mmCIF file of C-alpha atoms and ligand atoms in Angstrom:
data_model
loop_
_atom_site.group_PDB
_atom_site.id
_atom_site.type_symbol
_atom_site.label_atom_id
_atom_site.label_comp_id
_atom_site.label_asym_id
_atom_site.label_seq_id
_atom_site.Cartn_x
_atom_site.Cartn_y
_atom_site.Cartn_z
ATOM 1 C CA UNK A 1 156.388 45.550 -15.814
ATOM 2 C CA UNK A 2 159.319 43.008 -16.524
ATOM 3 C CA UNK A 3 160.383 41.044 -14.328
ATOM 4 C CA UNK A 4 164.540 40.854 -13.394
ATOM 5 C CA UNK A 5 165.852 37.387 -11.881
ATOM 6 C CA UNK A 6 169.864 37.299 -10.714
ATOM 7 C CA UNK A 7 171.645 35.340 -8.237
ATOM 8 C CA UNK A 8 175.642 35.398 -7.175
ATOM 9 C CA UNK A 9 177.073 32.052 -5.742
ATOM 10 C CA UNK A 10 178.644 32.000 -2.271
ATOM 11 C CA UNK A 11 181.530 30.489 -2.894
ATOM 12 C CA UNK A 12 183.499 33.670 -1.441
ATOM 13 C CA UNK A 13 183.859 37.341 -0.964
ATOM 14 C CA UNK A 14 182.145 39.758 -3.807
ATOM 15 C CA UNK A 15 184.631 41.420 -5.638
ATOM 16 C CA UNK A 16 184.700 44.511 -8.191
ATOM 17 C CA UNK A 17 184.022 41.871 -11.170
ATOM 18 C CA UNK A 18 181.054 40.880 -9.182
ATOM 19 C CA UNK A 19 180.177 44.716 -7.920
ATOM 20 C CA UNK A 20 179.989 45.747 -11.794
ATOM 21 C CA UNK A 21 179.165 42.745 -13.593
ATOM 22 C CA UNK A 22 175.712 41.991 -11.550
ATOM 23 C CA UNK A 23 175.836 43.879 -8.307
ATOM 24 C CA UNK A 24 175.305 47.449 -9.831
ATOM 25 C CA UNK A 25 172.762 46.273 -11.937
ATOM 26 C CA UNK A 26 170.790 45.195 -9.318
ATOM 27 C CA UNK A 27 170.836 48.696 -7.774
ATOM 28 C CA UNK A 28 169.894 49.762 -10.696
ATOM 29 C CA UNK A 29 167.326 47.940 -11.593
ATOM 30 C CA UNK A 30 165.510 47.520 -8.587
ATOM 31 C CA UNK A 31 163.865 50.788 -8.622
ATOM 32 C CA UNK A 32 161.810 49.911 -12.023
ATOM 33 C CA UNK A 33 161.638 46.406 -12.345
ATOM 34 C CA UNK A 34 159.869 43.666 -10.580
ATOM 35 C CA UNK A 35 163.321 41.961 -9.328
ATOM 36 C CA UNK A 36 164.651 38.704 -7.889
ATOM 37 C CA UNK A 37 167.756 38.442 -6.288
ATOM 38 C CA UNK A 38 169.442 35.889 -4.539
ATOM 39 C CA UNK A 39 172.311 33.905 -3.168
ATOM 40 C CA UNK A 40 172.418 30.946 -5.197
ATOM 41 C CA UNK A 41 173.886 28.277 -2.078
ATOM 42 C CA UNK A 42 172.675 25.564 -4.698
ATOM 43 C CA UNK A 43 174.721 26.386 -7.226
ATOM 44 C CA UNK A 44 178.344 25.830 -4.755
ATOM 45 C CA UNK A 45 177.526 23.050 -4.226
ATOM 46 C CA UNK A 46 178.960 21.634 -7.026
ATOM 47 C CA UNK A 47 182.620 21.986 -5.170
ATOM 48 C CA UNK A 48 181.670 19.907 -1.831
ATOM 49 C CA UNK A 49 181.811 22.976 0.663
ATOM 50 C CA UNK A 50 182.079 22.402 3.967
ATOM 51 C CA UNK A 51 178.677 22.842 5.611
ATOM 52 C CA UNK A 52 179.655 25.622 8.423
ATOM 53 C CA UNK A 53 182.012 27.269 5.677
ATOM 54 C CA UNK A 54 178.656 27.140 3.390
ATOM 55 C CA UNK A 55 176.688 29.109 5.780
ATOM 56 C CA UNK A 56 179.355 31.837 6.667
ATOM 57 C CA UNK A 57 179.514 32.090 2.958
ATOM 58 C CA UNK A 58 175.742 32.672 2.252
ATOM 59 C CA UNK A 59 175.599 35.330 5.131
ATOM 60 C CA UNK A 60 178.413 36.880 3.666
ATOM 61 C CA UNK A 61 176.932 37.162 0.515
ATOM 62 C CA UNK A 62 173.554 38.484 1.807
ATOM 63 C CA UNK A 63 175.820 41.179 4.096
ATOM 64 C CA UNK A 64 177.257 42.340 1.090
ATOM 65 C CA UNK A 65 174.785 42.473 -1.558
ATOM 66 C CA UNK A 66 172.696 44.950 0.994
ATOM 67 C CA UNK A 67 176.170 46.809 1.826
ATOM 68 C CA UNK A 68 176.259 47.506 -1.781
ATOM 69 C CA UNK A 69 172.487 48.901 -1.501
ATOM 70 C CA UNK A 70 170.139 46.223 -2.842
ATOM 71 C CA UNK A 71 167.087 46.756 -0.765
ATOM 72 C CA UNK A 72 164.767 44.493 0.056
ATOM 73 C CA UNK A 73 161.764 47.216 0.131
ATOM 74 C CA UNK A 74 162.532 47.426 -3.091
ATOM 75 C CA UNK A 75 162.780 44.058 -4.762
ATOM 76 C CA UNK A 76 162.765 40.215 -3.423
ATOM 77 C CA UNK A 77 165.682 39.358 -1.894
ATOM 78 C CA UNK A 78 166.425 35.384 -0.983
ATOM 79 C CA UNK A 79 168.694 32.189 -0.547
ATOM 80 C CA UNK A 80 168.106 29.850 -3.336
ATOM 81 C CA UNK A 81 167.034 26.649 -1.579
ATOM 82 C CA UNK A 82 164.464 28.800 1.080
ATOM 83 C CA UNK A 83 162.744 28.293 -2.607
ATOM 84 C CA UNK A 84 162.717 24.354 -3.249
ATOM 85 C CA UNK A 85 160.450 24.762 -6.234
ATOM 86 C CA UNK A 86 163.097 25.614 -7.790
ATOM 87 C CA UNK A 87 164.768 22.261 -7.335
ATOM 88 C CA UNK A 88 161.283 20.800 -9.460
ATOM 89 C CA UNK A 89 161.491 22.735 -11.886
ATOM 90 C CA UNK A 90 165.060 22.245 -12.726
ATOM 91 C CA UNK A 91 163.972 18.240 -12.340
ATOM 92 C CA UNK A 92 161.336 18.716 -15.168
ATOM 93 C CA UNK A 93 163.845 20.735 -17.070
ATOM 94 C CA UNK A 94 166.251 18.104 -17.064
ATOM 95 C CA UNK A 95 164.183 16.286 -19.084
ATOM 96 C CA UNK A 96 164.578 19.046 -22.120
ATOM 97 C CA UNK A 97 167.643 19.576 -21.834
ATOM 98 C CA UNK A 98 169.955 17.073 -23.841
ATOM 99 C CA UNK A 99 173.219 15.725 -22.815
ATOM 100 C CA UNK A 100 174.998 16.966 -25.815
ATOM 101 C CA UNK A 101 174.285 20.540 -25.430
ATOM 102 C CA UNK A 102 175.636 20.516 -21.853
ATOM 103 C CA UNK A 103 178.573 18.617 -22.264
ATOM 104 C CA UNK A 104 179.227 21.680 -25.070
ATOM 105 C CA UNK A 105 179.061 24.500 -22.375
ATOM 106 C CA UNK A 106 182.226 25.985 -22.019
ATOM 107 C CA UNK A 107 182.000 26.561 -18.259
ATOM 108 C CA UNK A 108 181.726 22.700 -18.295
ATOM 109 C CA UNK A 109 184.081 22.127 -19.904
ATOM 110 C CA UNK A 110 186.792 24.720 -18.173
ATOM 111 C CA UNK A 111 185.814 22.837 -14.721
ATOM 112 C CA UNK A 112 186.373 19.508 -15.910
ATOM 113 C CA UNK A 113 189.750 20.739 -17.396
ATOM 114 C CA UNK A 114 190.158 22.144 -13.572
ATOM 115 C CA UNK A 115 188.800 19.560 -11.491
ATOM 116 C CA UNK A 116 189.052 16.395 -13.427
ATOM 117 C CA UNK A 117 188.455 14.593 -9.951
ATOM 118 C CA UNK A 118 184.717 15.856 -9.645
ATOM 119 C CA UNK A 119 183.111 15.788 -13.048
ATOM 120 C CA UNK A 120 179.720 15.195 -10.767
ATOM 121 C CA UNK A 121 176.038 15.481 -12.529
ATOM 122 C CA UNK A 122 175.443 18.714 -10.813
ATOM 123 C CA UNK A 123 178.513 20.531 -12.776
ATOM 124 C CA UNK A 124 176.612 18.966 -16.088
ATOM 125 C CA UNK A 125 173.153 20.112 -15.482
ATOM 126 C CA UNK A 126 174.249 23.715 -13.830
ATOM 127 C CA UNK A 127 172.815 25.829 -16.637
ATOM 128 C CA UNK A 128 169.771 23.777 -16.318
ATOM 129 C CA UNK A 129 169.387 25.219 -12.279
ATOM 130 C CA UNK A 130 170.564 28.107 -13.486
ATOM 131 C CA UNK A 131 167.842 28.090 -16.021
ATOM 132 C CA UNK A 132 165.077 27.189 -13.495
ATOM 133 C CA UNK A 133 166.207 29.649 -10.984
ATOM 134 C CA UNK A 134 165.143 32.604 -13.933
ATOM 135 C CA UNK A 135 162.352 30.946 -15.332
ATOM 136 C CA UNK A 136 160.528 30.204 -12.127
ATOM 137 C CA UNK A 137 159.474 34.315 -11.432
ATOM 138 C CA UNK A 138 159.125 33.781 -15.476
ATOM 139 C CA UNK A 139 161.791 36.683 -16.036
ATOM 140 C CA UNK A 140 162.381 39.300 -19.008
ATOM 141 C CA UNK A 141 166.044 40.539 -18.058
ATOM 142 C CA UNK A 142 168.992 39.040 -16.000
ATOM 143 C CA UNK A 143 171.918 40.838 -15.083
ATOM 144 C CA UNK A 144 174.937 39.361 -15.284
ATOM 145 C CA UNK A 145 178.539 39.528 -16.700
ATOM 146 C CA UNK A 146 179.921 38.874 -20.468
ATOM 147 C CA UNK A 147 180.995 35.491 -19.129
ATOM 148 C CA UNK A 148 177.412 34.774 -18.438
ATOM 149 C CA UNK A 149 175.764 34.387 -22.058
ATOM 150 C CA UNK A 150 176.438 31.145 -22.870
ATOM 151 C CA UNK A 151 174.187 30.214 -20.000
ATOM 152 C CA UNK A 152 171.541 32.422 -20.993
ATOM 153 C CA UNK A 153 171.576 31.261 -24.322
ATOM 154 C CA UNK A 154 171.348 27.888 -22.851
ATOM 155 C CA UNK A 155 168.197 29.365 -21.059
ATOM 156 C CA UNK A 156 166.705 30.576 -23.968
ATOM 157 C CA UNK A 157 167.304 26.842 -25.831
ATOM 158 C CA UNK A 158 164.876 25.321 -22.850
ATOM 159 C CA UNK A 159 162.331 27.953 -22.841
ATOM 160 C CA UNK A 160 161.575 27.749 -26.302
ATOM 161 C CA UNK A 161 161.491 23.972 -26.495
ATOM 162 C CA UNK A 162 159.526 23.998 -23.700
ATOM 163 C CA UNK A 163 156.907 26.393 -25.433
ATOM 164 C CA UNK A 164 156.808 24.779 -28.278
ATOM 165 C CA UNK A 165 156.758 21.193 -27.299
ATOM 166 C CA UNK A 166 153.779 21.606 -25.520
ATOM 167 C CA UNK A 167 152.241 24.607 -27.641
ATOM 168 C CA UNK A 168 152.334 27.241 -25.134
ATOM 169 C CA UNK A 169 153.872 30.628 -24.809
ATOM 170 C CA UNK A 170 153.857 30.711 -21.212
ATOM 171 C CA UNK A 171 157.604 31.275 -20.691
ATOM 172 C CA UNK A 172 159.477 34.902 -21.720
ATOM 173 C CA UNK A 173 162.656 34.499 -23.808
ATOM 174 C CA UNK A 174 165.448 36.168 -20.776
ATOM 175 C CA UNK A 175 167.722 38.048 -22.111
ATOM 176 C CA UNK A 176 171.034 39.017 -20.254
ATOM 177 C CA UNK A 177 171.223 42.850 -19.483
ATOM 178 C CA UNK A 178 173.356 45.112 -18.264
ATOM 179 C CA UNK A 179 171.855 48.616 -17.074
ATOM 180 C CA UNK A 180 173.977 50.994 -19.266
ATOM 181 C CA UNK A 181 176.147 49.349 -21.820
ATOM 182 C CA UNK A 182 176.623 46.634 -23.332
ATOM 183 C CA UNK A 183 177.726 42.970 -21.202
ATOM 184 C CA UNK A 184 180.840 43.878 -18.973
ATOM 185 C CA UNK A 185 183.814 41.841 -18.559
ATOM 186 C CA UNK A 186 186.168 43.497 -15.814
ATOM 187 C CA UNK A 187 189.753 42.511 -16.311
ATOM 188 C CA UNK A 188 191.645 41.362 -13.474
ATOM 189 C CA UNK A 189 195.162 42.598 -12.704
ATOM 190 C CA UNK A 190 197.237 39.916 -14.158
ATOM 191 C CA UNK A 191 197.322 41.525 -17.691
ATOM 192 C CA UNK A 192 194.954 39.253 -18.976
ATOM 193 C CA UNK A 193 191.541 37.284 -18.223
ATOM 194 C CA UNK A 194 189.111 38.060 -15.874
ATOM 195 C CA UNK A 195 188.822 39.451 -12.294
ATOM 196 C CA UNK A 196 187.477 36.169 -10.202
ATOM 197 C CA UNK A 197 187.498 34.559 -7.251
ATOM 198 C CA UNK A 198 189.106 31.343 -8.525
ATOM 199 C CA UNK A 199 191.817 33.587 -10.650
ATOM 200 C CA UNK A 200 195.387 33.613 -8.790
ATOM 201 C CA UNK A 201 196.075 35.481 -5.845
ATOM 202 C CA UNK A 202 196.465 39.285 -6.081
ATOM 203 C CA UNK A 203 194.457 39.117 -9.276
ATOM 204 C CA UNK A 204 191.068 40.523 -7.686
ATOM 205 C CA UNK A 205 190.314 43.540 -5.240
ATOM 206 C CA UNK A 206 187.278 42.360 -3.176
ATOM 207 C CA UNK A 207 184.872 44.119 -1.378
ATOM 208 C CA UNK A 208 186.538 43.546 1.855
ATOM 209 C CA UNK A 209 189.420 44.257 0.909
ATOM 210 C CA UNK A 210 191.966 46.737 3.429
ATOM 211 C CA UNK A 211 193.504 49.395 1.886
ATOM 212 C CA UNK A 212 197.162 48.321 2.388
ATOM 213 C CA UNK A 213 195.947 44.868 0.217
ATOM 214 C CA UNK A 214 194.140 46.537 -2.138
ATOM 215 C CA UNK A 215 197.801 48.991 -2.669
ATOM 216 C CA UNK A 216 199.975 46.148 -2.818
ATOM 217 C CA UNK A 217 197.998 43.962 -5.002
ATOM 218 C CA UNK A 218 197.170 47.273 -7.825
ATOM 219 C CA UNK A 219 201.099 48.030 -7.246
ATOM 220 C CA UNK A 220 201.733 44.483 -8.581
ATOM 221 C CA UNK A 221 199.483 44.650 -11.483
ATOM 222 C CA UNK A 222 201.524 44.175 -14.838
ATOM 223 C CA UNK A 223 202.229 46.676 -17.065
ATOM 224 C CA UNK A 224 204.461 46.691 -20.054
ATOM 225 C CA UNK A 225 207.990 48.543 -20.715
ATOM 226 C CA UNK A 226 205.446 51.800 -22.081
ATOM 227 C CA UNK A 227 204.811 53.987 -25.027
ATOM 228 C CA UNK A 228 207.315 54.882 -27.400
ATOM 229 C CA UNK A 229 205.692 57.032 -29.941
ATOM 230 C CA UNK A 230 202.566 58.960 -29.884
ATOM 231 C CA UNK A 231 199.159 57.732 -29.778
ATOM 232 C CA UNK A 232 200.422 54.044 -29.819
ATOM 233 C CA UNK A 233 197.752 51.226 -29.800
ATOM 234 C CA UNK A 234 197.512 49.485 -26.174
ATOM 235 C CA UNK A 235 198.435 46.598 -25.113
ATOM 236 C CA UNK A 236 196.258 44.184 -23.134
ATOM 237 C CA UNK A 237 197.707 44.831 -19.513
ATOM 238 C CA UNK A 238 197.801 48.258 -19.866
ATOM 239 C CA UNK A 239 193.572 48.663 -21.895
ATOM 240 C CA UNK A 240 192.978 46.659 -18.687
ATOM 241 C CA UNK A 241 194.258 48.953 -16.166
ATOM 242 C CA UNK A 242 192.370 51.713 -17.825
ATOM 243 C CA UNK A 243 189.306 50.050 -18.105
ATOM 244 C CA UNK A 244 189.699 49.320 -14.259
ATOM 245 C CA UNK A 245 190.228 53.779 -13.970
ATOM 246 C CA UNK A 246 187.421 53.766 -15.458
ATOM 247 C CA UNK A 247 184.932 51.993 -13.288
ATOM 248 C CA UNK A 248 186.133 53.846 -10.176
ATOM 249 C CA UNK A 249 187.575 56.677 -11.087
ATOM 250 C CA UNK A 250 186.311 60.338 -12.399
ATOM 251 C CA UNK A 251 186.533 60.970 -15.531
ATOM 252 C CA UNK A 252 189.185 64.156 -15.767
ATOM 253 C CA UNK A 253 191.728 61.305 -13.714
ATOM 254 C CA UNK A 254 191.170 59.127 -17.115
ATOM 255 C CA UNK A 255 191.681 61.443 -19.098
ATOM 256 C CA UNK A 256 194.581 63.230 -17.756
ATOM 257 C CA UNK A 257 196.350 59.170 -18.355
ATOM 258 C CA UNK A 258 194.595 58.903 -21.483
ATOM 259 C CA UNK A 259 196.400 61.776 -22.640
ATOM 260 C CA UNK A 260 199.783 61.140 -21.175
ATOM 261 C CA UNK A 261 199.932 57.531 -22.501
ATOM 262 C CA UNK A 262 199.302 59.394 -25.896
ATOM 263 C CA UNK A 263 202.251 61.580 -25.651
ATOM 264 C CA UNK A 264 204.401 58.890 -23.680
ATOM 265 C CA UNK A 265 205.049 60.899 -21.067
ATOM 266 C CA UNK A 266 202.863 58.145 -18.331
ATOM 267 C CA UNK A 267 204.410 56.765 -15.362
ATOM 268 C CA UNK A 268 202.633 53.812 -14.450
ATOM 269 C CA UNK A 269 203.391 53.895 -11.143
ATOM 270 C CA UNK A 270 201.555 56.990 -10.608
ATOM 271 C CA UNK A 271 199.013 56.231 -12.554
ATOM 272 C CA UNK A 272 198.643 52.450 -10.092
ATOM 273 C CA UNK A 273 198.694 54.554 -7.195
ATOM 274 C CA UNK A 274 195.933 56.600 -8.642
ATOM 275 C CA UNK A 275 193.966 53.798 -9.371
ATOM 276 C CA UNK A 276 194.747 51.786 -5.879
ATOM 277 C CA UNK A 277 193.600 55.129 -3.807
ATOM 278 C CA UNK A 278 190.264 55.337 -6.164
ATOM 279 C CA UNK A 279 189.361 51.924 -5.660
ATOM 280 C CA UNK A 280 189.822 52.403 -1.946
ATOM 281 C CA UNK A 281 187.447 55.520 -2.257
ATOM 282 C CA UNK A 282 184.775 53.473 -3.785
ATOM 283 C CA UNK A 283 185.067 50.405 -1.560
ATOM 284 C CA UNK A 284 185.402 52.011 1.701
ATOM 285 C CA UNK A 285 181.393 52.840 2.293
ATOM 286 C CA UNK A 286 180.298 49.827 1.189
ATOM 287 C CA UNK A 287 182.856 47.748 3.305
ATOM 288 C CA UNK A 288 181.738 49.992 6.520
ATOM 289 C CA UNK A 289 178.175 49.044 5.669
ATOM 290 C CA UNK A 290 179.087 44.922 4.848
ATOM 291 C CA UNK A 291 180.493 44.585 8.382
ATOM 292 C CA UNK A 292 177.497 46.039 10.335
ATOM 293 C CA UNK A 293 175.213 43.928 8.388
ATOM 294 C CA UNK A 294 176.820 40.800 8.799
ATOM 295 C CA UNK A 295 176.921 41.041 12.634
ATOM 296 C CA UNK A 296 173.126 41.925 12.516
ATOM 297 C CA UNK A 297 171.962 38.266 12.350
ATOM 298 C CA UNK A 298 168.135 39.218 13.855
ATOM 299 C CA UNK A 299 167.972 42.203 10.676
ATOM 300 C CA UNK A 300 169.244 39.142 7.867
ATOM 301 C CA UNK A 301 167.296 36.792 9.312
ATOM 302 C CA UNK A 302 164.170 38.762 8.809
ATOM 303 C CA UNK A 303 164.884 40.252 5.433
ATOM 304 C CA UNK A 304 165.479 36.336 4.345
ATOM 305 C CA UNK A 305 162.083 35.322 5.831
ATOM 306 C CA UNK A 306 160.633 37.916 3.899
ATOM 307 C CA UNK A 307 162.134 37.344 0.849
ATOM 308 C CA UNK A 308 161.686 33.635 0.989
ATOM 309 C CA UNK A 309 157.810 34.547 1.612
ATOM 310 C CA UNK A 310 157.236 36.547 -1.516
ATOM 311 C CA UNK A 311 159.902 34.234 -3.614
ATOM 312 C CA UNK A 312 157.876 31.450 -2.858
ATOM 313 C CA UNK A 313 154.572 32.468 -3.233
ATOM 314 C CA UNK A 314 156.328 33.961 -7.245
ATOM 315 C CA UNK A 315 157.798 30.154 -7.583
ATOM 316 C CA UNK A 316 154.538 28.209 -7.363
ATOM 317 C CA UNK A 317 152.554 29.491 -9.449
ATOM 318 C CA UNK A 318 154.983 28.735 -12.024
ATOM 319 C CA UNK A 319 155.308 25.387 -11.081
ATOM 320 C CA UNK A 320 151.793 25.191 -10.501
ATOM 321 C CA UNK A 321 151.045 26.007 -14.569
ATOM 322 C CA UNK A 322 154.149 24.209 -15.200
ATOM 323 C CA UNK A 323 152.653 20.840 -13.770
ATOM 324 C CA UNK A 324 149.364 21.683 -15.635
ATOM 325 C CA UNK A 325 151.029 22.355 -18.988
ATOM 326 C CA UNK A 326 153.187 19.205 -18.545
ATOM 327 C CA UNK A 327 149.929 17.269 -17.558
ATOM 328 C CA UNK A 328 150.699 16.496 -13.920
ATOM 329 C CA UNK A 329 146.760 16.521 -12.672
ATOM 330 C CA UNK A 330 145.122 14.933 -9.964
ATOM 331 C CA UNK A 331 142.442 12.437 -10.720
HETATM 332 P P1 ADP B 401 183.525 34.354 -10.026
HETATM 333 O O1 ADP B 401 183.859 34.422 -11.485
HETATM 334 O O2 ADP B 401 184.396 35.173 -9.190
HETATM 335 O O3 ADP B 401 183.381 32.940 -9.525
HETATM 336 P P2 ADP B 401 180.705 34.326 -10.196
HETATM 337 O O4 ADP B 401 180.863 33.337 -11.291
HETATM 338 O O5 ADP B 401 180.108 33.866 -8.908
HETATM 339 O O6 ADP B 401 182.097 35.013 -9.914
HETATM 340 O O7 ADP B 401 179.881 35.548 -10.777
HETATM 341 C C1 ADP B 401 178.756 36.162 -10.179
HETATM 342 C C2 ADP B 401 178.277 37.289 -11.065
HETATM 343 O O8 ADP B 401 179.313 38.251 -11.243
HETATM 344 C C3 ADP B 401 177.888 36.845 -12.485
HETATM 345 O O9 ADP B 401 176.805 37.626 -12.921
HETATM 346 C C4 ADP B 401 179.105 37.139 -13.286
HETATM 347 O O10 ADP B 401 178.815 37.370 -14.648
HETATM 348 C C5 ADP B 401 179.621 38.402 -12.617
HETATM 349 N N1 ADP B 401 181.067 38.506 -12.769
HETATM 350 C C6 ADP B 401 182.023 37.771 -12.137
HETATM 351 N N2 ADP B 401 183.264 38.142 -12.510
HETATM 352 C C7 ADP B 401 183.089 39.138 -13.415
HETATM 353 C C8 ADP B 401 183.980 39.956 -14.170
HETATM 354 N N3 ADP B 401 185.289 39.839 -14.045
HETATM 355 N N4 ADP B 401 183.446 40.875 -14.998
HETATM 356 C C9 ADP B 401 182.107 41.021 -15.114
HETATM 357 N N5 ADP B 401 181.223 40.298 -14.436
HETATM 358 C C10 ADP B 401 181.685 39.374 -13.587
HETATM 359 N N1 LIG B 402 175.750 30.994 -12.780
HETATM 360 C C1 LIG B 402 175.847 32.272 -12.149
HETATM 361 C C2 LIG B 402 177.350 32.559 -11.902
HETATM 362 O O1 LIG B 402 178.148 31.669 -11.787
HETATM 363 C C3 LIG B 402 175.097 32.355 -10.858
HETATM 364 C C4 LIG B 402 173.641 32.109 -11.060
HETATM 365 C C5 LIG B 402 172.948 31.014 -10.647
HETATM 366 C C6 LIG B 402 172.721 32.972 -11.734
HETATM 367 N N2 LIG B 402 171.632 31.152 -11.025
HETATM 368 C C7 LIG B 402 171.475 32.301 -11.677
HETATM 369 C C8 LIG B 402 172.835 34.197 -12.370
HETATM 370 C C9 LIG B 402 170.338 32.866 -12.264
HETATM 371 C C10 LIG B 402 171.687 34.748 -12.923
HETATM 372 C C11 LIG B 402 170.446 34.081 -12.884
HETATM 373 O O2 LIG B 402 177.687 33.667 -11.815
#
């Protein structure tokens, strides 16, 4: 059976980026895979958060990824660093992965273009943890979003040198997956880029969001002055606000806009307020479900025990092999 590895940063609230991007696939693919998931509290701490803001986050995280339905009968659900093998084999890693190719990333290089003031190590060598955190339950598929592939890529790079440097083939190749198409990127609202929790205000809808936000911010989305003759191409803002209809709503609602942008009779305003109320409809269970789980602290702290338990006893066995391959023996 392959095995599935992904992990979500908590460096904030999931949105619907996140919900569609990763989160659904881990639904998914829980049910027929041997899968990994977990909060990946290493990872933020490339931005210096605050250590009680850091823990709020990672519960937060954990609340809603089971709010959302991943269940931890059903796969291996965990905080990165209950796992600290991880953190060795990202330190052997390190020494495969070159300074060249990392300073090439283009995440890297957007933060350092953000946050010129905290070019730190970690930011460098953060597809290298990212690459350790898949390879360690030796993975076949990870879910994540089209902005994703560079890093798995990146992953791939390491695994293969590793294999062949020392003339093994004990490492997969992972592949990023999504469950039914192919990679997703989910638009945000400003008319172009993303949906993301460092994109400007009133650009996402997350998870716990209220409905009044969620109206007001869809309401705001941008549009353009509309169609003038039939069938017209799109433009970005408005393919974006239908590729949004389409992730939440049903599919005669799409169509009955698809077919009055064609013949220019569409109001976008009705067609927002369509898309506000369906996005409310699909939050609303899982946002009844995030707040009883994250007041549960006994329940989390036993499914987090758990997972840690069957994470760890995955994680060393890699890095027991690893140390073998590498020639770390005892005498
Ligand atoms: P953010 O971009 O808000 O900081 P993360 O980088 O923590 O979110 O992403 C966590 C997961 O969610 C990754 O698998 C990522 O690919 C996915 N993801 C985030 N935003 C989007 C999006 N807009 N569309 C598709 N997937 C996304
Ligand atoms: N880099 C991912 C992100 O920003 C989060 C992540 C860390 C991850 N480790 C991972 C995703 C391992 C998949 C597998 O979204």
């Amino acid at each position: 059976m392959d095995t599935v590895v992904s992990g979500i940063r908590p460096t904030g609230n999931l949105h619907l980026g996140n919900y569609f991007g990763a989160v659904r696939n881990f639904i998914k693919m829980q049910q027929d895979y041997n899968s990994f998931f977990f909060v990946a509290d290493y990872h933020s701490l490339t931005t210096h958060p605050n250590p009680a803001d850091l823990n709020t986050s990672v519960r937060q995280v954990l609340a809603e990824y089971l709010a959302c339905g991943i269940d931890p009968e059903k796969c291996t659900l965990y905080i990165q660093s209950d796992v600290p093998e991880t953190a060795e084999l990202y330190l052997l890693l390190n020494m495969l992965a070159y300074v060249g190719e990392l300073e090439r990333s283009t995440s890297f290089k957007d933060k350092i273009r953000m946050h010129p003031d905290n070019v730190n190590a970690g930011l460098l060598t953060y597809p290298v943890l990212m690459a350790a955190d898949i390879i360690i339950h030796r993975a076949h598929k990870v879910p994540v979003g089209k902005d994703q592939q560079q890093h798995l890529e990146m992953t791939r790079n390491f695994v293969n040198r590793f294999n062949h440097l020392y003339g093994v083939n004990y490492f997969p190749e992972p592949e990023a997956f999504n469950f039914s198409e192919e990679l997703i990127k989910v638009p945000g609202l400003d008319g172009s880029g993303k949906m993301g929790k460092s994109a400007a205000e009133g650009n996402t809808i997350f998870l716990v969001d209220e409905p009044e936000a969620i109206r007001k911010k869809v309401m705001r989305a941008v549009t353009d002055t509309g169609p003038v003759e039939p069938n017209q191409p799109k433009s970005e803002s408005i393919a974006n606000i239908f590729t949004l209809m389409k992730l939440v709503s049903d599919s005669d609602t799409v169509e009955h806009f698809e077919s009055s942008y064609n013949n220019c009779t569409i109001r976008y305003g009705d067609m927002k307020k369509q898309l506000a109320e369906d996005m409310i409809r699909f939050i609303a269970p899982i946002q009844q479900q995030i707040k009883k789980f994250f007041a549960d602290t006994e329940l989390l702290h036993t499914i987090v025990s758990h997972g840690a338990e069957k994470a760890k006893e995955s994680a060393a066995i890699t890095v027991n092999e690893v140390r073998k391959i590498i020639g770390i023996k005892k005498f």
